[in-house]
Structure formats: structure tokens, C-alpha cells
Coordinates of C-alpha atoms in Angstrom, one line a residue:
X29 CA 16.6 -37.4 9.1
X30 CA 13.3 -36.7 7.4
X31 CA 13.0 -33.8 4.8
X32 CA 11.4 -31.5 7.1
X33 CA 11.8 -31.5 11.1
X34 CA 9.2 -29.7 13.1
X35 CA 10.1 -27.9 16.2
X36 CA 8.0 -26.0 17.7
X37 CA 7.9 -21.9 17.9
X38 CA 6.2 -19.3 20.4
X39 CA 4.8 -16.6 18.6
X40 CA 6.7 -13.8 19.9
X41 CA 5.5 -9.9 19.0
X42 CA 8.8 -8.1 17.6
X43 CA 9.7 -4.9 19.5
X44 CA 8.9 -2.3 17.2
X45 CA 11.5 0.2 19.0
X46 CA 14.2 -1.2 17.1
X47 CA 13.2 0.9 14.5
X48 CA 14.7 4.6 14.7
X49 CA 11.0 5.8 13.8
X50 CA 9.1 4.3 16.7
X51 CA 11.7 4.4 19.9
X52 CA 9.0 6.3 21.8
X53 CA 6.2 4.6 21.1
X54 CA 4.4 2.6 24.1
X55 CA 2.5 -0.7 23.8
X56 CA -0.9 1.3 24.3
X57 CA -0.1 3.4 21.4
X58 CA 1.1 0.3 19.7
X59 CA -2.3 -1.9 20.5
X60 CA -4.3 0.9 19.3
X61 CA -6.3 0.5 15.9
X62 CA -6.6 4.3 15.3
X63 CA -2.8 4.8 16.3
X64 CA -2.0 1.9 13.5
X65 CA -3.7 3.2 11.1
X66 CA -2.7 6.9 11.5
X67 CA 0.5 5.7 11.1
X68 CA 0.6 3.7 8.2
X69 CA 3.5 4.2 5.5
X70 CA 2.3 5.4 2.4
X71 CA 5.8 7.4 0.9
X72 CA 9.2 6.3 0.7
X73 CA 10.0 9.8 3.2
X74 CA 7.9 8.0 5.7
X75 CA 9.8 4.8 4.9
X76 CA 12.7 6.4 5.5
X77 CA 11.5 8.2 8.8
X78 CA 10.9 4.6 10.1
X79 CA 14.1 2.6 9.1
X80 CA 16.3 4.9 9.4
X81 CA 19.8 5.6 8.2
X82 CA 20.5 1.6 8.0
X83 CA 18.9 1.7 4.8
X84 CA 20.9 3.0 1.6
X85 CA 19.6 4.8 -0.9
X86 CA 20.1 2.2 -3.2
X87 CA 16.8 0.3 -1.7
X88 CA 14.9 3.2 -1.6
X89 CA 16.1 3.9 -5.8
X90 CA 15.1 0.7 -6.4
X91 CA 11.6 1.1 -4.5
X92 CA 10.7 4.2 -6.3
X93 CA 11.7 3.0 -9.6
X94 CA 8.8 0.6 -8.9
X95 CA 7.0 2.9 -7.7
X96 CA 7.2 4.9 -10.8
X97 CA 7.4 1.9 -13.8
X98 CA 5.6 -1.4 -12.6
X99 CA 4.0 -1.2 -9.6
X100 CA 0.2 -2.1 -10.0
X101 CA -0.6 -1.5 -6.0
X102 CA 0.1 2.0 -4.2
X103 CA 2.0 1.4 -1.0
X104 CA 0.2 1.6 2.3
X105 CA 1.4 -0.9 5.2
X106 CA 0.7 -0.5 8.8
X107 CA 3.2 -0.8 11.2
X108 CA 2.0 -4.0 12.7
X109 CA 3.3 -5.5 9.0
X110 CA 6.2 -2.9 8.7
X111 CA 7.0 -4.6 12.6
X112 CA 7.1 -7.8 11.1
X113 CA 10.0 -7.3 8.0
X114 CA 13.4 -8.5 9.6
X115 CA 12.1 -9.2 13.2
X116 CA 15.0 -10.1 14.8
X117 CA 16.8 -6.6 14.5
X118 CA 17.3 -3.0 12.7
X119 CA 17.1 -4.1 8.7
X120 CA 19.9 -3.5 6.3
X121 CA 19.9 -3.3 2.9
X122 CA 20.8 -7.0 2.9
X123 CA 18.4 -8.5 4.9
X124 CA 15.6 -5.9 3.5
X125 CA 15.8 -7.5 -0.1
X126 CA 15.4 -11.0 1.0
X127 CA 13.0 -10.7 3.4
X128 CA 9.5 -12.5 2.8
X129 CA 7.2 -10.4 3.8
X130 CA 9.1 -7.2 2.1
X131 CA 9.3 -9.3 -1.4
X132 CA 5.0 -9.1 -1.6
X133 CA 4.3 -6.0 0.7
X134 CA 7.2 -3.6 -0.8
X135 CA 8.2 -4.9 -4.2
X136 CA 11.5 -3.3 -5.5
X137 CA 12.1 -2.9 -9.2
X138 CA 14.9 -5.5 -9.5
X139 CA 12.4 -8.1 -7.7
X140 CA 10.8 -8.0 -11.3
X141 CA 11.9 -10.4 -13.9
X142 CA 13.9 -8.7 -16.7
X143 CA 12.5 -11.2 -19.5
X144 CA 9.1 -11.5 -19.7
X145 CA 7.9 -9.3 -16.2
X146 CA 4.4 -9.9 -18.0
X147 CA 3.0 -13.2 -19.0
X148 CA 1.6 -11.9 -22.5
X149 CA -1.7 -13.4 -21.3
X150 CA -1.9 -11.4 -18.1
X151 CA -4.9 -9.0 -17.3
X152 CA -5.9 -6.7 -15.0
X153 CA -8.7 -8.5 -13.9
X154 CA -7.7 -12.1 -14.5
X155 CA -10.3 -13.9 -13.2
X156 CA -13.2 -11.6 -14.6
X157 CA -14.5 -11.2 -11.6
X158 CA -16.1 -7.7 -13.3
X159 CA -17.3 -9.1 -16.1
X160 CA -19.5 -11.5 -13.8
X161 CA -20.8 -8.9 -11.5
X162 CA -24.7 -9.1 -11.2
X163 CA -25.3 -5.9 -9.2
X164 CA -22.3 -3.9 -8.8
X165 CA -19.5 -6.0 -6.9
X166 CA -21.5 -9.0 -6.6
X167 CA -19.8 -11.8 -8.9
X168 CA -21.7 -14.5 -9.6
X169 CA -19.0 -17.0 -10.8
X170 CA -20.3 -20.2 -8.9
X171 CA -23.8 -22.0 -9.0
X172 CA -23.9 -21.5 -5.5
X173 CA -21.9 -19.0 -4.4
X174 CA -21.0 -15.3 -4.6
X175 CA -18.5 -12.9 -3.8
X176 CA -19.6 -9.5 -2.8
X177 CA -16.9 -6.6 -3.4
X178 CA -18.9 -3.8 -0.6
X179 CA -15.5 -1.6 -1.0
X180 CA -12.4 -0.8 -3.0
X181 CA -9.7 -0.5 0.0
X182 CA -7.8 -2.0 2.4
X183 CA -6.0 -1.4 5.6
X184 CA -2.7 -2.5 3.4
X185 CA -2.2 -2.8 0.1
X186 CA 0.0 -6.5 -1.2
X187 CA 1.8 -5.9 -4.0
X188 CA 0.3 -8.9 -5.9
X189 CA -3.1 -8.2 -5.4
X190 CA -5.8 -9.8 -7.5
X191 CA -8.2 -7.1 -7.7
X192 CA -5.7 -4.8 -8.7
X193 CA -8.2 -3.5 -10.8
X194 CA -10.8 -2.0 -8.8
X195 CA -9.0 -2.0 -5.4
X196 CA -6.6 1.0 -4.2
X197 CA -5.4 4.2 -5.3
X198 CA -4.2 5.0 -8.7
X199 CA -0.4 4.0 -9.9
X200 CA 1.2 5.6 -12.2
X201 CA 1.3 2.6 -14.8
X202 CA -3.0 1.6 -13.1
X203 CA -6.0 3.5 -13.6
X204 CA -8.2 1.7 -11.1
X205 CA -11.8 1.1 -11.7
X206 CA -14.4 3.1 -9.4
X207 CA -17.4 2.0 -7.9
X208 CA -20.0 3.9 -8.9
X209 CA -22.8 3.8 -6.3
X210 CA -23.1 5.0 -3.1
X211 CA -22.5 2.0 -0.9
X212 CA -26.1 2.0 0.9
X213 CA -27.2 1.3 -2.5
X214 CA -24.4 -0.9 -3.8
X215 CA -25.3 -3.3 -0.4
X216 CA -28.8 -3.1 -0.7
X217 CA -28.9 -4.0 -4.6
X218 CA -26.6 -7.2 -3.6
X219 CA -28.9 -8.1 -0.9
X220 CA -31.7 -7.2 -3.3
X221 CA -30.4 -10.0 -5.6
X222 CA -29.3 -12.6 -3.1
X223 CA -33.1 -12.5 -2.3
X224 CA -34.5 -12.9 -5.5
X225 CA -31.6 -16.0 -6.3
X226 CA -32.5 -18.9 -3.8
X227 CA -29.9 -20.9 -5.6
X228 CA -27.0 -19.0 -3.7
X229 CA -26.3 -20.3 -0.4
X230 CA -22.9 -19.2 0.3
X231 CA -21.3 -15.5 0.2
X232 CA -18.1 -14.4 0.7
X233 CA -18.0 -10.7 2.1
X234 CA -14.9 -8.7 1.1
X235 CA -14.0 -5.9 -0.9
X236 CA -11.3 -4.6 -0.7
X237 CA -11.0 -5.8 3.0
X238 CA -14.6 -5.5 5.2
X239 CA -12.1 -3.8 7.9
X240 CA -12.0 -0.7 6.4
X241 CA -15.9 -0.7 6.7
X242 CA -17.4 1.5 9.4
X243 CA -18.3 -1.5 11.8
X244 CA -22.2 -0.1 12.2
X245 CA -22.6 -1.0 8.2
X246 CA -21.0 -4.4 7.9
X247 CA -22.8 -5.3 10.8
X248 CA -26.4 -4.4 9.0
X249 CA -25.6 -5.6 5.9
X250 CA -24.7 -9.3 8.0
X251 CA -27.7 -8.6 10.0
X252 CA -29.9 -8.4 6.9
X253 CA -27.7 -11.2 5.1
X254 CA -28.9 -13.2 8.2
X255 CA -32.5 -12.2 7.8
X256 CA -32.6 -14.3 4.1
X257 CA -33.6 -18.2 5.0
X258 CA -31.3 -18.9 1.8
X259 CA -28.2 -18.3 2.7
X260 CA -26.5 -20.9 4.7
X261 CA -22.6 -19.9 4.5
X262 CA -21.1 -16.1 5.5
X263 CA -17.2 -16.0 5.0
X264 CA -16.0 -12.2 5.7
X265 CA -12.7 -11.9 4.1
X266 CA -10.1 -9.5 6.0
X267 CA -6.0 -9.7 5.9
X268 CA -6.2 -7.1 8.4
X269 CA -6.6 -9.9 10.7
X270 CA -3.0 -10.8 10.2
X271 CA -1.4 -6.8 9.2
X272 CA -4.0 -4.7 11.6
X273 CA -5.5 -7.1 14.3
X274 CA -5.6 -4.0 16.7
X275 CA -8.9 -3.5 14.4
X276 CA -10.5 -6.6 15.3
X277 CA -9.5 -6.1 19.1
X278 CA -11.7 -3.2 19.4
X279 CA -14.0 -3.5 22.4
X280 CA -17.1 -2.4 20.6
X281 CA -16.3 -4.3 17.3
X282 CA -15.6 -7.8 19.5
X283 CA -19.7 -6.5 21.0
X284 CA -20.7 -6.0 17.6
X285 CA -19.5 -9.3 16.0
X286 CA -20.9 -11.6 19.1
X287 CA -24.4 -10.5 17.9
X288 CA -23.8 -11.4 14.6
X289 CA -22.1 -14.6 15.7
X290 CA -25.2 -15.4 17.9
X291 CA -27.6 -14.7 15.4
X292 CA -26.1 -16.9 13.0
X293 CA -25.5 -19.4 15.4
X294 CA -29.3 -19.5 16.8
X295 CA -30.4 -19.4 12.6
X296 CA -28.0 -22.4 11.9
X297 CA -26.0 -20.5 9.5
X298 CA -22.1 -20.9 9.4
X299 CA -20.0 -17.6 10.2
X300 CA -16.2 -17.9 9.5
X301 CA -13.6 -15.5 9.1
X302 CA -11.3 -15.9 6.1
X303 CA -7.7 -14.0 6.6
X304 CA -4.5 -14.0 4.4
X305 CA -1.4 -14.7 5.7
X306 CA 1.7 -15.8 3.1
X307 CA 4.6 -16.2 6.0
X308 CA 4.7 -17.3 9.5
X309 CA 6.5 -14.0 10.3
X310 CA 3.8 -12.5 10.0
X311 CA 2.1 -14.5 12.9
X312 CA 2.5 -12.3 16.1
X313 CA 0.3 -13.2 19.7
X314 CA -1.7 -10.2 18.6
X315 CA -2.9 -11.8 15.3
X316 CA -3.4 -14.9 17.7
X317 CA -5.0 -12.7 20.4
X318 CA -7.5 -11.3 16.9
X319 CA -8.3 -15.3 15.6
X320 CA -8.8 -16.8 19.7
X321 CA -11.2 -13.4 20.3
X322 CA -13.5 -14.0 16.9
X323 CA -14.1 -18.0 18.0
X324 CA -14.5 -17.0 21.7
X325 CA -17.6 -14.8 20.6
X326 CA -18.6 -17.6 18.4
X327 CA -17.0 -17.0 14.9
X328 CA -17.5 -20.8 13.5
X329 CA -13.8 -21.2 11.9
X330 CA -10.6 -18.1 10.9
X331 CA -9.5 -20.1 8.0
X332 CA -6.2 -18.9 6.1
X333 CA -5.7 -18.5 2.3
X334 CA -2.6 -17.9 1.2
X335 CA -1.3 -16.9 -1.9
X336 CA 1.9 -19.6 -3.3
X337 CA 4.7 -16.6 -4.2
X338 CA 8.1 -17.3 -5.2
X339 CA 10.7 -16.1 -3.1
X340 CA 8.1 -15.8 0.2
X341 CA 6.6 -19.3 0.5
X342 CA 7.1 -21.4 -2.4
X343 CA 8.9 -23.9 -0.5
X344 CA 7.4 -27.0 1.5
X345 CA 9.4 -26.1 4.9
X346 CA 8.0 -22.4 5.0
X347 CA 4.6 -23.5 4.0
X348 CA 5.0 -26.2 6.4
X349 CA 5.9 -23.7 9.1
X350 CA 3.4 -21.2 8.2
X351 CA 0.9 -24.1 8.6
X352 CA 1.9 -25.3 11.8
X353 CA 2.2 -21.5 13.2
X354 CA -1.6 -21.2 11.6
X355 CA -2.8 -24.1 13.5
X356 CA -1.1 -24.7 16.3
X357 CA 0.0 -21.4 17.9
X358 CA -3.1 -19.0 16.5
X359 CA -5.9 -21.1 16.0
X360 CA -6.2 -20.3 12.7
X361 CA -7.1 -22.9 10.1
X362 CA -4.6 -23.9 7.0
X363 CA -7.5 -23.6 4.6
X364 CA -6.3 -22.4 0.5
X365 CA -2.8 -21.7 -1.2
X366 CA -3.8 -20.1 -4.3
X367 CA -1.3 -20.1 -7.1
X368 CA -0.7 -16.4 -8.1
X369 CA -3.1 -14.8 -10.3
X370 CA -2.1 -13.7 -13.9
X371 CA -2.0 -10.2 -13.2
X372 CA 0.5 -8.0 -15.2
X373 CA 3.9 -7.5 -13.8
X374 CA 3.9 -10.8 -11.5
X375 CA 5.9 -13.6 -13.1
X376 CA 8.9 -13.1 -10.2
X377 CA 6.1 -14.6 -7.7
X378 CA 4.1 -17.2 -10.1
X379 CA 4.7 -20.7 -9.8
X380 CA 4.4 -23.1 -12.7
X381 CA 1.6 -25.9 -12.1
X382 CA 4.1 -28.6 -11.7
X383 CA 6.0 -26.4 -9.1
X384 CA 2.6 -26.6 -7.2
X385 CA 1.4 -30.2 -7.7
X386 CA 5.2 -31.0 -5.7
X387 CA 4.6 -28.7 -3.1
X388 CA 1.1 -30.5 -2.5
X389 CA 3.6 -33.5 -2.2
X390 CA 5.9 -32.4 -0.4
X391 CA 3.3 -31.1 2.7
X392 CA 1.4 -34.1 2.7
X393 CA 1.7 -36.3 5.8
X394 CA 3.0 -33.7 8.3
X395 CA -0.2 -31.7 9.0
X396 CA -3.5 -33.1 10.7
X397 CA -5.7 -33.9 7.8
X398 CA -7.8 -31.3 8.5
X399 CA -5.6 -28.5 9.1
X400 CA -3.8 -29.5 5.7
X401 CA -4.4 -26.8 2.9
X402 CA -5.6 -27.6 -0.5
X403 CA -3.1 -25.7 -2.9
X404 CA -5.4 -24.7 -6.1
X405 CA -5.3 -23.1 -9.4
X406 CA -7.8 -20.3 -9.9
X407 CA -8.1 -21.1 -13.7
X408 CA -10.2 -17.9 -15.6
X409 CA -13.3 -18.6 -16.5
X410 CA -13.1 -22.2 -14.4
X411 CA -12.7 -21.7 -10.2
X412 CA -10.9 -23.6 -8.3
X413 CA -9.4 -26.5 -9.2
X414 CA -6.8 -28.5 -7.2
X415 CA -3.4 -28.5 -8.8
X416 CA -3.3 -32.9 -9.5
X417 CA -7.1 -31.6 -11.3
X418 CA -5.2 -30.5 -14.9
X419 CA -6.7 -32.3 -17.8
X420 CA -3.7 -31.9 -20.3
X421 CA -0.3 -30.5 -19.9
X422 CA 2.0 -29.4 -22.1
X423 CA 5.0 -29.0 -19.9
X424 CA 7.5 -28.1 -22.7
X425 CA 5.4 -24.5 -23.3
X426 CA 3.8 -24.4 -19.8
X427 CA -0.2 -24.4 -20.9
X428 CA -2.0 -26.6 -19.0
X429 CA -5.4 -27.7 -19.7
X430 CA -8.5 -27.7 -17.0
X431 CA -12.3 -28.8 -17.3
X432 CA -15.6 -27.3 -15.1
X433 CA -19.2 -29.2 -14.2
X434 CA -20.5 -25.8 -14.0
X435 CA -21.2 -22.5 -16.1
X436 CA -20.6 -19.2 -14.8
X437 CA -23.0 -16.1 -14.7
X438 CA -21.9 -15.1 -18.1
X439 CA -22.4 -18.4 -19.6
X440 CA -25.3 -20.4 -21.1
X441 CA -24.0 -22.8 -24.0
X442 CA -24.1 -26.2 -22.8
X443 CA -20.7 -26.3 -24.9
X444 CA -19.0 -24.8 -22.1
X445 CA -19.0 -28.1 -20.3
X446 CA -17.1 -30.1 -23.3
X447 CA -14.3 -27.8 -23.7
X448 CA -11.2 -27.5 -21.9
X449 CA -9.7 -24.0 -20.7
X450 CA -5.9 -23.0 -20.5
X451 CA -3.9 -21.5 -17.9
X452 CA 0.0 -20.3 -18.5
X453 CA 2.8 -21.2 -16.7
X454 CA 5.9 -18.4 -16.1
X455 CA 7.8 -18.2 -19.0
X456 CA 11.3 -18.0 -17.2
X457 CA 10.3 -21.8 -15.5
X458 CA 10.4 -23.9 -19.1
X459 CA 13.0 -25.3 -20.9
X460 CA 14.6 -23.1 -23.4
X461 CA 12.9 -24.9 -26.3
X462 CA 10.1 -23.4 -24.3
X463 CA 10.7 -19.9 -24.2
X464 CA 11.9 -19.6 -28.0
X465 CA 8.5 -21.2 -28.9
X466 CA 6.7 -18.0 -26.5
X467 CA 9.3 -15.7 -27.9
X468 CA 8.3 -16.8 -31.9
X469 CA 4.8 -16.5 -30.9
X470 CA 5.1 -13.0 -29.2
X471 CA 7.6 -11.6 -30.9
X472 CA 7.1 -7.6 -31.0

């Protein structure tokens, strides 16, 4: 028998009326983006309104003592995702806890790793993203390419968020970043700039997610993103494709982005959708019904990238059956696994690098070529790298060493190319002569 075995799967939409909170609720109600989004749980009391008395309140202790001591995203999930947590019937406590998508959308206190929760390098904004913003939320980290931040929320927050800096409410251990300009002026300073840099060819357009932007601004700002010869590549970033695809099913929105799509079709530019989806339970035929709408109207490509967390997907079966559901079932293209950022409180869901380089093994030869994802490192200060990339690495202590061919916003010392950069495994993955050499070295 070969290591994996691939059988194929129906997306099938879980019936929501399993749950003690939503036994009335009809299928219009249920398809409807302003009905989602009204209803999205953003308390444990509303938690508890949903699941019902099959919960103890041992979970929901747990959940508020993250809440209250290490939680660096506030809790908001629509019901679409809350639909998807134990599909196949009313949660317990049991099945709660070890469920995928609960481990990165609700994160419990004893998820947390007892020794080390923190990698003593960690940092709110771990790739310094800010600290490469050229207008306000518009990093320039690439020669090429940029990533413009045009808002601070989402439809749902994941627990191990990157931009936990700047995106979301307030936490009791965060103080988020604000934006500071009115966003007419935030998006015309980053168009302002992407016309006066014809280097930049390629922009990713996110925030935050672009869903929770009024759909008559995202579509002038693309219009006028359109309107500059330069640019060549627009990627709009939304998970809500995957936890709120009622959104994208909106009649007038579909309208609104088959102009865009045929603009940038008729001025040869390349429109994709990038979503983010970390489980194939999360795959329902409404998220397919979202991806098949978006390249019927003439979206180029809805790519995926996924985030590699422990206890989710950091095996090669569920990324190999989150790839096949991608592909095969939603149209959806297996596209990025990004190993977890160093952001504080998330060494339960890192991965060390050579924990990564096997899963890129262990994929390999299953998948179409083309619909098999590149699992990458974002190394600070670097990009990108593949995982097999690493210069040096020194397994015993985790540090691995990377190199760049480019220099960022924020750089202009041709030294920049000679050196190498370190990135930090999870403590709790090396051998013990491992963690008493982090222990010495941090010792408080």
C-alpha cells in the first residue's frame, strides 16, 4: 500500500441545524452575507448560545483564560466557519479540542505550550511589514512587488494571524496599531506611489481582508490600479472566500468584479484571487460555488495559501487532502504553505524547518505539478524562500541560515547581499542539548 491513498470526497455543506443555536434557521437566511455576518460570534455567551449545553464549562474556562492571558486575536467567526468545526454532528468537549479548524480559529489556553509559548525572538510584526511601509500600508519589501494593507479587519479573525499587529480589535495582552488616515487618502497615497515607481509590477491587495471593504471602493481603487500601464499583476487577498463566501455570491458584487475582470482582461493584466484555507473541512460547495463564480466572470486563477500549523495540517495526508479538495472539487489552486510566522504566543502551531523540508517530501508525486504547493519560509528581512533554500543549519539549536539577491525598501548597503539571515526553529522540537543551550542563553 502506498503511504497515502487518495479517494475521492464530495464537498458536502454541513447542516448547521445541528447546532442548538441555529435549529430555525433556513438556507436563505443561511446563504445570506448580511445574515452571516450579523451573526458572527464574537463572546463566549454567544458561543455558548450556539453549541449548546454539549459543551462543559471546562472548554469554555479554558477559552476565556485565553481570552484573558495570551490571546493576540479577538474572536469573531462567522457561522459558515463555526458550521464547519466537528461537521459530522453536535461537538463535545472531546471532539471540540481536537478539531482542526477550532485549534487556529478558537485557540484555548492549554493549546499553548507551557515551556517556551514565545520564541524569545518573536515579534508583533515579524516580518516588518511596518517598518517597510512607503505610504501608509503599502510595504515595499520586494523589487517588484508590493503589498497594500487598505484596512485593519476581517470578516474573521485566525488566531495565528500575522498582522496581529495592526489588524483587529484590541486584546487584553495587544494594543493594536491604528491606521491613521482616512482611507480615500490612505488608497490614493498608494496609488499615488505605485505611479511614480514603474519598477513595481505586481500588488497584492489585502488588508485585513478586501471583503470587509464597501464593494463601490475596492472596485475604484482596482479601477484606477488598472488605469496605471505599470502594473501587470493584481492578487486581492480574502479568507472570506473560504469562512464568508455568501460575501462573494452577492449579485451586485459578482456585476461589480466582471467589470474589473474584463478590464483587466482587455488591458492584459492578470487578476487572481488569493484565499486561505488550512483544512479541507473547511471546503463546503458554497466556497466552491464562491471560487467557480470569480473564474466564470473572468477572475484569471483563486489560488490558496495556507499557513503549515501543528496540530491542523502539519501532516502530508491532510495537506494532501486539502490539496486534492483545493483542486479537484473547488477549482481552487494549491498555490503557498507558509511556515507560521514568529509572532508571540505561537510555538504550539510552528514547525521546525526540517519538519517542513519532509512535508515537501512527502507531497511530492501525488499532485499535478501544477497544482502542487510550494511550502516556504517567510524569513524577516529575506521573503520567501522555499524550505530545501536554507544556507546553513544548525539543527541541534534550531537556527537556520538563509541568503536574498535582493534588498528591501529599508535597505541600501550592498552588504546586505553577502550576509546571511537567521530564522528560529520551536524550541520544544530540538534535542534537549538544544533547549538547555536556549534556556542558558535566555535565562531570566
Amino acid at each position: 500500500m502506498q503511504p497515502y491513498v487518495y479517494q475521492r470526497h464530495a464537498l458536502h455543506e454541513p447542516d448547521w441545524r445541528r447546532f442548538p443555536g441555529w435549529t430555525d434557521v433556513t438556507r436563505d437566511q443561511w446563504e445570506n452575507a448580511q445574515w452571516q455576518r450579523a451573526h458572527c460570534v464574537k463572546t463566549i455567551p454567544q458561543l455558548r448560545n450556539v453549541l449548546g449545553d454539549t459543551i462543559t464549562d471546562t472548554f469554555y474556562n479554558d477559552l476565556a483564560a485565553d481570552q484573558t492571558h495570551h490571546a493576540t486575536m479577538s474572536m469573531l467567526i462567522p457561522p459558515q466557519m463555526i458550521n464547519t468545526i466537528v461537521p459530522g454532528a453536535p461537538p463535545t468537549d472531546d471532539t471540540l479540542r481536537t478539531d482542526p479548524i477550532r485549534r487556529y480559529m478558537l485557540p484555548i489556553a492549554s493549546d499553548r505550550l507551557p515551556d517556551w509559548p514565545s520564541h524569545p525572538y518573536a515579534t508583533r510584526d515579524s516580518l516588518h511589514e511596518h517598518d517597510m511601509w512607503v505610504a501608509e500600508g503599502l510595504t515595499h519589501r520586494y523589487p517588484t512587488k508590493v503589498l497594500a494593507e487598505l484596512l485593519a479587519t476581517c470578516p474573521q479573525y485566525c488566531g495565528h494571524c500575522t498582522r496581529m499587529d495592526l489588524v483587529g480589535n484590541n486584546t487584553p495582552t495587544i494594543t493594536k496599531l491604528k491606521l491613521a488616515h482616512k482611507p480615500t487618502d490612505r488608497h490614493t497615497a498608494i496609488l499615488d506611489y505605485l505611479r511614480t515607481h514603474p519598477g513595481v509590477r505586481d500588488i497584492v491587495v489585502s488588508g485585513g481582508d478586501v471583503a470587509n471593504l464597501p464593494w463601490h471602493q475596492l472596485e475604484s481603487f482596482l479601477m484606477q490600479l488598472l488605469a496605471i500601464d505599470t502594473i501587470r499583476d493584481i492578487r486581492l487577498a480574502t479568507k472570506a472566500l473560504a469562512g464568508l463566501p455568501q460575501h462573494w455570491l452577492q449579485p451586485n458584487l459578482v456585476e461589480g468584479l466582471e467589470r474589473v475582470a474584463r478590464t483587466a482582461a482587455r488591458r492584459g493584466v492578470n487578476l487572481a484571487i488569493h484565499t486561505h484555507v488550512n483544512h479541507a473541512q473547511s471546503l463546503t460547495p458554497l466556497v466552491a460555488k464562491a471560487a467557480h463564480t470569480a473564474l466564470e466572470v473572468g477572475v484569471r486563477d483563486v489560488r490558496n495559501q495556507g499557513v503549515l500549523l501543528r496540530g491542523v495540517n502539519a501532516t502530508a495526508a491532510d495537506l494532501l487532502d486539502l490539496c486534492f479538495a483545493l483542486q479537484g472539487e473547488a477549482g481552487i489552486l494549491p498555490y503557498y504553505f507558509y511556515m507560521c510566522d514568529m509572532i508571540p504566543n505561537a510555538e504550539h502551531w510552528r514547525v521546525a524547518v526540517w519538519q517542513a523540508q519532509q512535508l515537501q517530501h512527502d507531497i511530492m508525486g501525488y499532485l499535478p505539478g501544477y497544482a502542487t504547493p510550494r511550502i516556504v519560509c517567510d524569513v524577516p528581512y529575506v521573503g520567501k524562500r522555499w524550505v530545501h533554500m536554507v544556507t546553513e543549519y544548525d539543527r541541534e539549536r534550531g537556527i537556520s541560515y538563509w541568503t536574498k539577491n535582493y534588498r528591501t525598501s529599508i535597505e541600501d548597503d550592498d552588504t546586505q547581499l553577502d550576509r546571511t539571515y537567521p530564522y528560529y526553529d520551536p524550541i520544544d522540537t530540538l534535542p534537549k542539548t538544544g533547549t538547555d543551550w536556549w534556556r542558558k542563553e535566555h535565562a531570566e
